[in-house]
Coordinates of C-alpha atoms and ligand atoms in Angstrom, one line a residue:
M6 CA 10.1 30.6 -34.5
N7 CA 9.4 34.0 -33.8
E8 CA 7.0 34.8 -36.0
P9 CA 3.0 33.7 -36.6
F10 CA 1.6 30.7 -36.8
E11 CA 0.5 29.6 -41.0
T12 CA -2.6 29.9 -41.0
G13 CA -4.6 26.4 -40.6
A14 CA -1.4 25.7 -38.5
R15 CA -2.8 22.6 -36.0
V16 CA -1.7 23.8 -32.5
V17 CA -0.7 21.3 -29.2
I18 CA 0.3 22.3 -25.9
L19 CA 1.5 20.9 -23.2
T20 CA 1.3 21.3 -20.0
G21 CA 2.9 20.0 -16.7
A22 CA 3.0 22.4 -13.0
G23 CA 5.6 24.2 -13.7
I24 CA 2.9 26.8 -15.5
S25 CA 1.0 27.1 -12.3
A26 CA 4.1 28.0 -10.6
E27 CA 3.9 31.1 -10.1
S28 CA 0.4 30.6 -8.9
G29 CA 2.2 29.4 -5.7
I30 CA 1.6 26.4 -6.4
R31 CA 4.9 24.0 -6.2
T32 CA 6.5 21.7 -8.0
F33 CA 6.4 18.2 -7.7
R34 CA 10.0 17.8 -8.6
A35 CA 11.8 20.0 -5.7
S36 CA 14.7 20.0 -5.0
D37 CA 14.0 18.2 -2.4
G38 CA 12.8 15.7 -3.9
L39 CA 9.8 16.0 -2.0
W40 CA 5.8 17.4 -2.7
E41 CA 4.1 19.1 0.2
D42 CA 6.6 17.1 2.0
H43 CA 5.6 14.1 0.6
R44 CA 7.6 11.2 -0.7
I45 CA 5.7 10.4 -4.1
E46 CA 5.1 7.4 -3.0
D47 CA 3.7 7.9 0.1
V48 CA 0.6 10.0 -1.3
A49 CA 0.3 8.7 -4.7
T50 CA 0.2 5.4 -5.8
P51 CA -2.2 3.0 -5.5
F52 CA -0.6 0.9 -3.2
A53 CA -0.4 4.7 -1.1
W54 CA -4.1 4.2 -1.2
M55 CA -4.6 0.5 0.5
R56 CA -2.0 1.4 2.7
D57 CA -2.7 4.5 4.3
P58 CA -5.6 6.2 3.0
E59 CA -6.0 7.6 5.9
L60 CA -2.7 10.6 4.7
V61 CA -3.3 9.9 1.6
W62 CA -7.3 11.4 1.6
G63 CA -5.7 14.4 3.7
F64 CA -2.9 15.1 1.9
Y65 CA -5.6 15.7 -0.9
Q66 CA -8.7 17.6 0.4
G67 CA -5.5 19.7 1.8
R68 CA -4.7 19.6 -2.4
R69 CA -8.3 20.2 -2.9
R70 CA -8.7 23.2 -0.5
Q71 CA -5.2 25.0 -1.9
L72 CA -7.2 25.0 -4.9
L73 CA -10.1 27.8 -3.4
E74 CA -6.9 30.2 -2.0
V75 CA -4.6 30.3 -5.2
V76 CA -6.0 32.0 -8.9
P77 CA -5.1 31.5 -12.9
N78 CA -1.6 33.5 -13.7
P79 CA -1.2 34.8 -16.9
A80 CA 0.9 32.3 -18.6
H81 CA -2.7 30.5 -18.2
E82 CA -4.2 33.6 -19.3
A83 CA -1.6 33.9 -22.5
L84 CA -3.0 30.3 -23.3
V85 CA -6.9 31.5 -23.2
E86 CA -5.0 34.6 -26.5
L87 CA -4.4 31.5 -28.4
E88 CA -7.2 29.2 -28.2
K89 CA -9.0 32.5 -29.2
F90 CA -6.8 32.9 -32.1
L91 CA -6.5 28.9 -33.2
G92 CA -10.3 28.4 -32.4
D93 CA -10.9 24.0 -33.1
N94 CA -7.3 24.1 -33.7
F95 CA -5.9 24.4 -30.5
L96 CA -6.0 21.4 -27.8
L97 CA -5.3 21.3 -24.3
I98 CA -3.6 19.0 -22.5
T99 CA -3.0 18.9 -19.5
Q100 CA -0.9 17.3 -16.7
N101 CA -2.2 19.4 -13.8
V102 CA -4.5 18.5 -11.5
D103 CA -5.5 21.6 -11.3
D104 CA -9.0 24.1 -12.6
L105 CA -5.9 27.0 -13.3
H106 CA -6.1 26.5 -17.4
S107 CA -10.1 26.0 -16.8
R108 CA -11.0 28.8 -14.7
A109 CA -8.6 31.5 -16.7
G110 CA -11.7 30.9 -19.4
S111 CA -9.4 27.5 -21.8
K112 CA -12.0 25.8 -23.4
N113 CA -10.3 22.7 -25.4
L114 CA -8.5 20.9 -22.2
I115 CA -8.0 17.3 -21.7
H116 CA -6.9 16.5 -18.2
M117 CA -4.7 13.4 -18.5
H118 CA -3.8 12.7 -14.4
G119 CA -7.3 13.7 -13.8
E120 CA -8.9 16.6 -12.0
L121 CA -9.3 17.8 -7.7
Q122 CA -11.8 18.9 -7.9
K123 CA -13.6 15.6 -8.9
L124 CA -13.7 12.3 -7.1
R125 CA -14.4 9.0 -8.2
C126 CA -16.2 6.1 -6.4
E127 CA -14.1 2.9 -6.8
Q128 CA -17.1 0.4 -6.7
C129 CA -19.3 1.7 -8.7
G130 CA -17.2 4.4 -11.1
E131 CA -19.1 7.3 -10.4
V132 CA -16.8 10.8 -11.0
V133 CA -18.8 13.5 -8.7
V134 CA -17.8 17.3 -8.7
A135 CA -17.2 18.1 -4.7
M136 CA -16.2 20.8 -4.1
D137 CA -18.8 22.1 -1.1
E138 CA -17.5 22.8 2.0
E139 CA -18.7 19.5 2.9
H140 CA -16.3 18.1 0.8
L141 CA -14.0 19.8 2.0
T142 CA -13.6 18.4 5.7
D143 CA -10.2 15.4 6.3
D144 CA -13.7 13.4 6.4
Y145 CA -14.1 10.6 3.9
V146 CA -17.5 11.4 0.3
A147 CA -19.4 8.3 -0.1
C148 CA -20.6 7.9 -3.3
T149 CA -24.0 9.1 -3.5
A150 CA -25.3 6.6 -6.4
C151 CA -24.2 3.1 -5.1
G152 CA -23.0 3.8 -0.8
D153 CA -19.9 3.4 -1.1
E154 CA -18.8 5.0 2.3
R155 CA -14.6 6.5 0.9
L156 CA -15.1 7.9 -3.1
R157 CA -10.8 8.5 -3.7
P158 CA -9.3 11.2 -5.6
H159 CA -9.9 11.1 -9.5
I160 CA -6.5 11.0 -9.9
V161 CA -4.4 9.7 -11.8
W162 CA -1.8 8.3 -9.7
F163 CA 2.4 6.8 -10.3
H164 CA 1.1 2.9 -11.5
E165 CA -2.1 4.2 -13.4
M166 CA -2.5 4.7 -17.3
P167 CA -3.6 9.1 -18.0
L168 CA -7.4 9.3 -19.4
H169 CA -7.9 9.7 -22.8
M170 CA -4.5 8.6 -23.9
R171 CA -5.5 8.0 -27.7
E172 CA -6.9 11.0 -28.8
I173 CA -3.6 12.5 -27.1
D174 CA -1.3 10.4 -29.2
Q175 CA -3.6 11.0 -32.5
A176 CA -3.8 14.7 -31.4
V177 CA -0.3 15.3 -30.9
A178 CA 0.8 13.0 -34.1
D179 CA -1.7 15.2 -35.8
C180 CA -0.3 18.5 -34.7
D181 CA 1.3 21.3 -36.5
V182 CA 3.7 23.2 -33.4
F183 CA 4.0 21.6 -29.9
I184 CA 5.0 23.6 -27.2
A185 CA 5.2 21.8 -23.8
I186 CA 5.3 23.9 -20.8
G187 CA 6.5 24.2 -17.0
T188 CA 7.5 19.8 -17.3
S189 CA 10.1 18.1 -16.9
G190 CA 10.0 15.5 -19.0
H191 CA 10.3 12.6 -17.1
V192 CA 7.0 11.1 -16.3
Y193 CA 5.9 9.0 -19.0
P194 CA 3.8 8.5 -21.1
A195 CA 3.1 12.9 -20.5
A196 CA 7.8 13.4 -21.5
G197 CA 7.2 10.4 -24.6
L198 CA 4.7 13.1 -26.6
L199 CA 7.7 15.4 -27.5
G200 CA 9.3 12.7 -29.6
I201 CA 5.6 12.0 -31.4
A202 CA 5.5 15.6 -32.1
Q203 CA 9.3 14.9 -33.5
A204 CA 9.1 12.4 -35.2
C205 CA 5.8 13.7 -36.8
G206 CA 7.4 16.3 -38.3
A207 CA 5.6 18.6 -35.6
H208 CA 8.5 21.6 -34.2
C209 CA 8.4 21.4 -31.0
I210 CA 9.4 24.9 -28.3
G211 CA 9.9 24.1 -24.2
I212 CA 10.0 26.9 -22.3
N213 CA 10.5 26.1 -19.0
L214 CA 12.7 27.3 -15.6
D215 CA 15.2 24.8 -16.0
P216 CA 16.6 22.6 -19.3
P217 CA 13.8 19.7 -19.0
E218 CA 14.7 15.9 -19.2
N219 CA 14.3 15.6 -22.5
V220 CA 15.2 19.7 -24.3
A221 CA 18.0 18.2 -27.1
L222 CA 14.1 17.4 -29.0
F223 CA 12.9 20.6 -28.9
D224 CA 13.8 22.7 -32.7
E225 CA 12.7 26.0 -29.5
F226 CA 13.8 26.3 -26.3
H227 CA 13.0 29.2 -23.7
Q228 CA 13.9 29.4 -20.8
G229 CA 12.8 30.9 -18.1
K230 CA 9.6 31.6 -15.8
A231 CA 6.0 31.1 -18.1
G232 CA 4.6 33.6 -16.4
E233 CA 6.8 35.8 -18.2
L234 CA 7.7 34.4 -21.9
L235 CA 4.0 32.9 -22.9
P236 CA 2.9 36.1 -23.1
N237 CA 5.1 37.7 -25.2
L238 CA 4.9 34.7 -27.1
V239 CA 2.0 34.3 -27.5
N240 CA 1.2 38.0 -28.6
V241 CA 4.2 36.8 -31.1
W242 CA 2.2 33.8 -32.5
I243 CA -0.2 35.5 -32.9
G244 CA 0.5 38.6 -34.6
V245 CA 0.3 41.2 -32.5
E246 CA 2.5 44.3 -33.2
E247 CA 4.5 45.1 -29.1
E248 CA 3.2 48.8 -28.4
Ligands
LIG2 N1 8.0 28.6 -15.5 C1 8.3 27.2 -16.6 N2 8.4 26.3 -15.9 C2 8.8 26.1 -14.6 C3 8.7 27.7 -13.6 C4 7.8 28.4 -13.6 N3 7.1 29.7 -13.1 N4 8.3 27.7 -12.5 C5 9.0 25.1 -12.5 N5 9.1 25.2 -13.9 C6 9.5 23.9 -14.4 C7 11.1 23.4 -13.7 O1 12.4 23.8 -13.9 C8 10.2 21.6 -13.6 O2 11.3 21.4 -14.7 O3 8.7 23.4 -14.3 C9 9.0 21.5 -14.1 C10 7.8 21.4 -13.1 O4 8.4 19.7 -13.0 P1 7.8 18.3 -12.4 O5 7.9 18.6 -10.4 O6 8.4 17.6 -12.0 O7 6.2 18.9 -13.1 P2 5.6 17.9 -13.7 O8 6.6 18.0 -15.6 O9 4.1 18.5 -14.3 O10 5.1 16.5 -13.4 C11 4.5 16.0 -14.4 O11 4.4 14.5 -12.4 O12 4.3 13.7 -10.2 C12 3.7 13.4 -11.3 O13 1.3 13.1 -11.7 C13 2.8 13.9 -11.3 O14 1.6 15.7 -13.3 C14 3.0 15.3 -12.5 C15 3.5 14.5 -13.0

């Protein structure tokens, strides 16, 4: 669809780790199969947290501190331009737990796998944004609401349910255009959203460095780096003429 979106088109975007790669955040399924030198099952499951909370906490504190060193890239910024053009007809669903979409300026945004900036109390359910210096050391952070001594990362780990699934499924089923960017299509239910969009008649566009697992389901696939491809694609979709 190398042409502007139709007036009133409802557009849903799904992003994954690939969109933040050019900001310097490593993806999950890099060629070594490790995530920042750890096996995913050692740091990203509730069982890991029960077995070795110190390792899991230290790992996520590292990821949380890294947020202070990275900035949004042209792909994040292009999606802000697209949202300005589409207004309420734009929804961005991200699997990423970094805050680069919101820092770039995206507004209608759902974090389906949680957010690094937030911590959650397993006792009372309190969720807090905790990014001050005192929250970023290797010491645990206590819950100010109930006093529990150890908040956990507000992250959806493997074996846990993603957040806002009802809203997500509905928006994907109702959209006219579905665009997946920088996601390998390995992890469900996120990977299944493309199938829902396709079955419900949306035009499906993929943008990824390598063909993802579910590439055959796209109507249109653009292979390359999101930061290089997306600004031009967005210009086409919103009808901005190239100089
Ligand atoms: N531009 C576009 N795509 C890229 C870029 C880039 N610059 N760099 C890498 N990619 C692609 C890779 O080719 C890969 O297909 O991004 C994809 C990233 O895949 P994953 O690392 O598997 O990340 P993601 O799909 O987001 O993982 C889903 O798995 O570990 C869990 O909860 C975690 O949200 C995560 C989920």
